[in-house]
Coordinates of N, CA and C in Angstrom, one line a residue:
M1 N 0.8 -1.2 0.0 CA 0.0 0.0 0.0 C 0.9 1.3 0.0
M2 N 1.9 1.3 0.8 CA 2.8 2.5 0.9 C 3.5 2.7 -0.5
R3 N 3.8 1.6 -1.2 CA 4.5 1.8 -2.5 C 3.5 2.5 -3.5
D4 N 2.3 2.1 -3.4 CA 1.3 2.8 -4.3 C 1.1 4.2 -3.9
F5 N 1.1 4.5 -2.6 CA 1.0 5.9 -2.2 C 2.2 6.7 -2.6
D6 N 3.4 6.1 -2.5 CA 4.6 6.8 -2.9 C 4.6 7.2 -4.4
R7 N 4.0 6.3 -5.2 CA 4.0 6.5 -6.7 C 3.1 7.7 -7.1
T8 N 2.0 8.0 -6.2 CA 1.1 9.0 -6.6 C 1.4 10.3 -5.9
T9 N 2.4 10.4 -5.1 CA 2.7 11.7 -4.5 C 4.0 12.2 -5.2
P10 N 4.1 13.6 -5.2 CA 5.3 14.2 -5.8 C 6.6 13.7 -5.1
A11 N 7.6 13.6 -5.9 CA 8.9 13.2 -5.4 C 9.4 14.3 -4.5
R12 N 10.2 13.9 -3.5 CA 10.7 14.8 -2.5 C 11.6 15.8 -3.2
G13 N 11.4 17.0 -2.9 CA 12.2 18.1 -3.6 C 11.5 18.6 -4.8
A14 N 10.4 18.0 -5.2 CA 9.7 18.5 -6.4 C 9.1 19.8 -6.1
P15 N 9.2 20.8 -7.1 CA 8.7 22.1 -6.8 C 7.2 22.1 -6.6
S16 N 6.7 22.8 -5.6 CA 5.3 23.0 -5.4 C 5.1 24.5 -5.1
V17 N 3.9 24.9 -5.4 CA 3.6 26.4 -5.2 C 2.7 26.5 -3.9
F18 N 3.2 27.3 -3.0 CA 2.5 27.5 -1.7 C 2.4 28.9 -1.5
P19 N 1.3 29.4 -1.1 CA 0.0 28.7 -1.0 C -0.7 28.7 -2.4
A20 N -1.6 27.7 -2.5 CA -2.4 27.6 -3.7 C -3.4 28.7 -3.6
V21 N -3.6 29.4 -4.8 CA -4.5 30.5 -4.8 C -5.5 30.4 -6.0
N22 N -6.7 31.0 -5.8 CA -7.7 31.2 -6.8 C -7.9 32.7 -6.9
I23 N -8.0 33.2 -8.1 CA -8.2 34.6 -8.4 C -9.3 34.8 -9.4
W24 N -10.2 35.7 -9.1 CA -11.3 36.1 -10.0 C -11.5 37.6 -10.0
Q25 N -12.1 38.1 -11.1 CA -12.3 39.5 -11.2 C -13.8 39.8 -11.5
G26 N -14.3 40.8 -10.9 CA -15.7 41.3 -11.2 C -15.5 42.8 -11.6
D27 N -16.7 43.4 -11.8 CA -16.6 44.9 -12.2 C -16.1 45.7 -11.0
E28 N -16.3 45.3 -9.8 CA -16.0 46.2 -8.6 C -14.7 45.8 -8.0
A29 N -14.2 44.6 -8.1 CA -13.0 44.2 -7.4 C -12.4 42.9 -7.9
V30 N -11.2 42.6 -7.4 CA -10.6 41.3 -7.6 C -10.6 40.6 -6.3
A31 N -10.9 39.3 -6.3 CA -10.9 38.5 -5.1 C -9.8 37.4 -5.3
I32 N -9.1 37.2 -4.2 CA -8.1 36.2 -4.1 C -8.3 35.3 -2.9
T33 N -8.3 34.0 -3.1 CA -8.3 33.1 -1.9 C -7.1 32.3 -1.9
A34 N -6.5 32.1 -0.7 CA -5.3 31.3 -0.6 C -5.4 30.3 0.5
E35 N -5.1 29.1 0.2 CA -5.1 28.0 1.2 C -3.9 28.1 2.1
L36 N -4.1 28.3 3.4 CA -3.0 28.5 4.3 C -3.3 27.7 5.6
P37 N -3.5 26.3 5.5 CA -3.7 25.5 6.7 C -2.5 25.5 7.6
G38 N -2.7 25.7 8.9 CA -1.6 25.7 9.8 C -0.9 27.0 9.9
V39 N -1.3 28.0 9.2 CA -0.6 29.3 9.3 C -1.4 30.3 10.1
D40 N -0.8 30.8 11.1 CA -1.5 31.8 12.0 C -1.6 33.1 11.2
A41 N -2.7 33.8 11.3 CA -2.9 35.1 10.6 C -1.8 36.1 11.0
A42 N -1.3 36.0 12.2 CA -0.2 36.9 12.6 C 1.1 36.7 11.9
D43 N 1.2 35.5 11.2 CA 2.4 35.2 10.5 C 2.3 35.5 9.0
I44 N 1.3 36.3 8.6 CA 1.0 36.6 7.2 C 1.1 38.1 7.0
D45 N 1.8 38.4 5.9 CA 1.9 39.8 5.5 C 1.3 40.0 4.1
I46 N 0.5 41.1 3.9 CA -0.1 41.4 2.7 C 0.3 42.8 2.3
S47 N 0.9 43.0 1.2 CA 1.2 44.4 0.8 C 0.8 44.6 -0.7
V48 N 0.5 45.9 -1.0 CA 0.1 46.2 -2.4 C 0.8 47.5 -2.8
K49 N 1.3 47.4 -4.0 CA 1.9 48.6 -4.6 C 1.6 48.6 -6.0
D50 N 1.1 49.7 -6.5 CA 0.6 49.9 -7.9 C -0.3 48.7 -8.2
N51 N 0.1 47.9 -9.2 CA -0.8 46.8 -9.5 C -0.2 45.4 -9.1
V52 N 0.6 45.4 -8.0 CA 1.2 44.1 -7.6 C 0.8 43.9 -6.1
L53 N 0.2 42.7 -5.8 CA -0.1 42.3 -4.5 C 0.9 41.2 -4.1
T54 N 1.5 41.4 -2.9 CA 2.4 40.4 -2.4 C 1.9 39.8 -1.1
L55 N 1.8 38.4 -1.1 CA 1.4 37.7 0.1 C 2.6 36.9 0.5
S56 N 3.0 37.1 1.8 CA 4.1 36.4 2.3 C 3.9 36.0 3.8
G57 N 4.7 35.1 4.2 CA 4.6 34.7 5.6 C 5.4 33.5 5.9
E58 N 5.0 32.8 7.0 CA 5.8 31.6 7.4 C 4.8 30.6 8.0
R59 N 5.0 29.3 7.5 CA 4.3 28.2 8.2 C 5.4 27.5 9.0
K60 N 5.1 27.6 10.3 CA 6.1 27.1 11.3 C 5.9 25.6 11.5
M61 N 7.1 24.9 11.7 CA 7.1 23.5 11.9 C 6.5 23.2 13.3
P62 N 5.7 22.2 13.4 CA 5.1 21.9 14.7 C 6.1 21.3 15.7
E63 N 5.9 21.6 17.0 CA 6.8 21.1 18.0 C 6.5 19.6 18.2
V64 N 7.6 18.9 18.3 CA 7.5 17.4 18.5 C 8.2 17.1 19.8
P65 N 7.6 16.2 20.6 CA 8.2 15.9 21.9 C 9.6 15.4 21.7
E66 N 10.4 15.7 22.7 CA 11.8 15.3 22.7 C 11.9 13.8 22.6
G67 N 12.8 13.3 21.7 CA 13.0 11.9 21.5 C 12.1 11.3 20.5
A68 N 11.1 12.0 20.0 CA 10.1 11.5 19.0 C 10.8 11.5 17.7
R69 N 10.4 10.5 16.8 CA 11.0 10.4 15.5 C 9.9 10.6 14.5
W70 N 10.2 11.3 13.4 CA 9.3 11.4 12.3 C 9.2 10.1 11.5
H71 N 8.1 9.7 11.1 CA 7.9 8.5 10.3 C 7.6 9.0 8.8
R72 N 7.0 10.2 8.7 CA 6.8 10.7 7.4 C 6.5 12.2 7.6
S73 N 7.1 13.0 6.7 CA 6.9 14.4 6.8 C 6.7 14.9 5.3
E74 N 5.5 15.2 5.0 CA 5.1 15.6 3.6 C 4.8 17.1 3.5
R75 N 4.3 17.7 4.6 CA 3.9 19.1 4.6 C 5.2 20.0 4.6
G76 N 5.2 21.0 3.8 CA 6.3 22.0 3.8 C 6.2 23.0 4.9
Y77 N 7.3 23.5 5.4 CA 7.3 24.5 6.4 C 8.4 25.5 6.0
G78 N 8.2 26.7 6.5 CA 9.2 27.7 6.3 C 8.5 29.0 5.7
K79 N 9.3 29.9 5.2 CA 8.8 31.1 4.6 C 8.3 30.9 3.2
F80 N 7.3 31.7 2.9 CA 6.7 31.6 1.5 C 6.4 33.0 1.1
S81 N 6.2 33.2 -0.2 CA 5.9 34.5 -0.8 C 5.2 34.2 -2.2
R82 N 4.1 34.9 -2.4 CA 3.4 34.8 -3.8 C 3.2 36.3 -4.2
T83 N 3.5 36.6 -5.4 CA 3.3 37.9 -6.0 C 2.2 37.7 -7.1
I84 N 1.2 38.6 -7.0 CA 0.1 38.5 -7.9 C -0.1 39.9 -8.6
R85 N 0.0 39.8 -9.9 CA -0.2 41.1 -10.7 C -1.7 41.3 -10.9
L86 N -2.1 42.5 -10.5 CA -3.5 42.9 -10.5 C -3.8 43.6 -11.9
P87 N -5.1 43.5 -12.3 CA -5.4 44.1 -13.6 C -5.6 45.7 -13.5
F88 N -5.3 46.2 -12.3 CA -5.4 47.7 -12.1 C -4.5 48.1 -11.0
A89 N -4.2 49.4 -10.9 CA -3.4 49.9 -9.8 C -4.3 49.9 -8.6
A90 N -3.8 49.5 -7.4 CA -4.6 49.4 -6.2 C -4.0 50.2 -5.1
T91 N -4.8 50.6 -4.1 CA -4.2 51.2 -2.9 C -4.6 50.4 -1.7
D92 N -3.8 50.5 -0.6 CA -4.0 49.6 0.5 C -5.4 49.9 1.2
E93 N -5.9 51.1 1.1 CA -7.2 51.4 1.7 C -8.4 50.7 1.0
K94 N -8.1 50.1 -0.2 CA -9.2 49.4 -0.9 C -9.0 47.9 -0.8
V95 N -8.1 47.4 0.1 CA -7.8 46.0 0.3 C -8.4 45.5 1.6
E96 N -9.1 44.4 1.6 CA -9.7 43.8 2.8 C -9.3 42.4 2.8
A97 N -8.9 41.9 4.0 CA -8.5 40.5 4.1 C -9.2 39.8 5.3
R98 N -9.6 38.6 5.2 CA -10.2 37.8 6.3 C -9.7 36.4 6.2
M99 N -9.6 35.8 7.3 CA -9.1 34.4 7.4 C -10.1 33.6 8.1
A100 N -10.5 32.4 7.5 CA -11.4 31.5 8.2 C -11.1 30.1 7.7
N101 N -11.0 29.2 8.7 CA -10.8 27.8 8.4 C -9.6 27.5 7.5
G102 N -8.5 28.2 7.7 CA -7.3 28.0 6.9 C -7.3 28.6 5.5
V103 N -8.3 29.4 5.2 CA -8.4 30.0 3.9 C -8.4 31.5 4.1
L104 N -7.5 32.2 3.4 CA -7.4 33.6 3.4 C -8.1 34.2 2.2
R105 N -9.0 35.1 2.4 CA -9.7 35.8 1.3 C -9.3 37.3 1.3
I106 N -8.8 37.7 0.2 CA -8.4 39.1 0.0 C -9.3 39.7 -1.1
V107 N -9.9 40.8 -0.8 CA -10.7 41.5 -1.9 C -10.0 42.9 -2.1
V108 N -9.7 43.1 -3.4 CA -9.0 44.4 -3.7 C -10.0 45.2 -4.6
G109 N -10.5 46.3 -4.0 CA -11.5 47.1 -4.7 C -10.9 47.9 -5.9
R110 N -11.6 47.9 -6.9 CA -11.2 48.6 -8.1 C -11.4 50.1 -7.9
P111 N -10.4 51.0 -8.2 CA -10.6 52.4 -8.1 C -11.7 52.9 -9.0
E112 N -12.4 53.9 -8.6 CA -13.5 54.5 -9.4 C -13.1 54.9 -10.8
E113 N -11.9 55.5 -10.9 CA -11.5 56.0 -12.2 C -11.2 54.8 -13.2
D114 N -11.0 53.6 -12.6 CA -10.7 52.5 -13.5 C -11.9 51.6 -13.8
K115 N -13.0 51.9 -13.2 CA -14.2 51.1 -13.5 C -14.7 51.4 -14.9
P116 N -15.3 50.4 -15.6 CA -15.9 50.6 -16.9 C -17.0 51.6 -16.8
K117 N -17.1 52.5 -17.7 CA -18.1 53.6 -17.7 C -19.0 53.3 -18.9
K118 N -20.3 53.4 -18.7 CA -21.3 53.3 -19.7 C -21.4 54.6 -20.4
I119 N -21.4 54.6 -21.7 CA -21.5 55.8 -22.5 C -22.9 55.9 -23.0
E120 N -23.6 57.0 -22.7 CA -25.0 57.2 -23.2 C -25.0 57.6 -24.6
I121 N -25.8 57.1 -25.4 CA -26.0 57.5 -26.8 C -27.2 58.5 -26.9
K122 N -26.9 59.6 -27.4 CA -27.9 60.7 -27.5 C -28.6 60.6 -28.9
A123 N -29.9 60.9 -28.8 CA -30.7 60.9 -30.1 C -30.3 62.1 -30.9
A124 N -30.4 61.9 -32.2 CA -30.0 63.0 -33.2 C -31.1 64.0 -33.3

């Protein structure tokens, strides 16, 4: 059974992207969700400059009792950073972040001057 499990999991040292993110855009904002299980909100930094949002932080290794031995360690630990290019320039006062159940949700509001404007057609 363990041999089958080993064949379906990425090889040790294989590159993986952490945290996994989903990004979508509406008329009013861009929303980003990031999976951050085991990461305390106090260990996460979010910054925005122009049209780039940076999400960084650290997932700390759990404490193990003295003398205990690892049998398997597949979760990654340490510092991480993701840079996300936004479709518009943003300011920090238009960014809202909430964390629930290990998922971080960031909403970046679109500036008024960047929102699509409907042009009225006048009758001749």
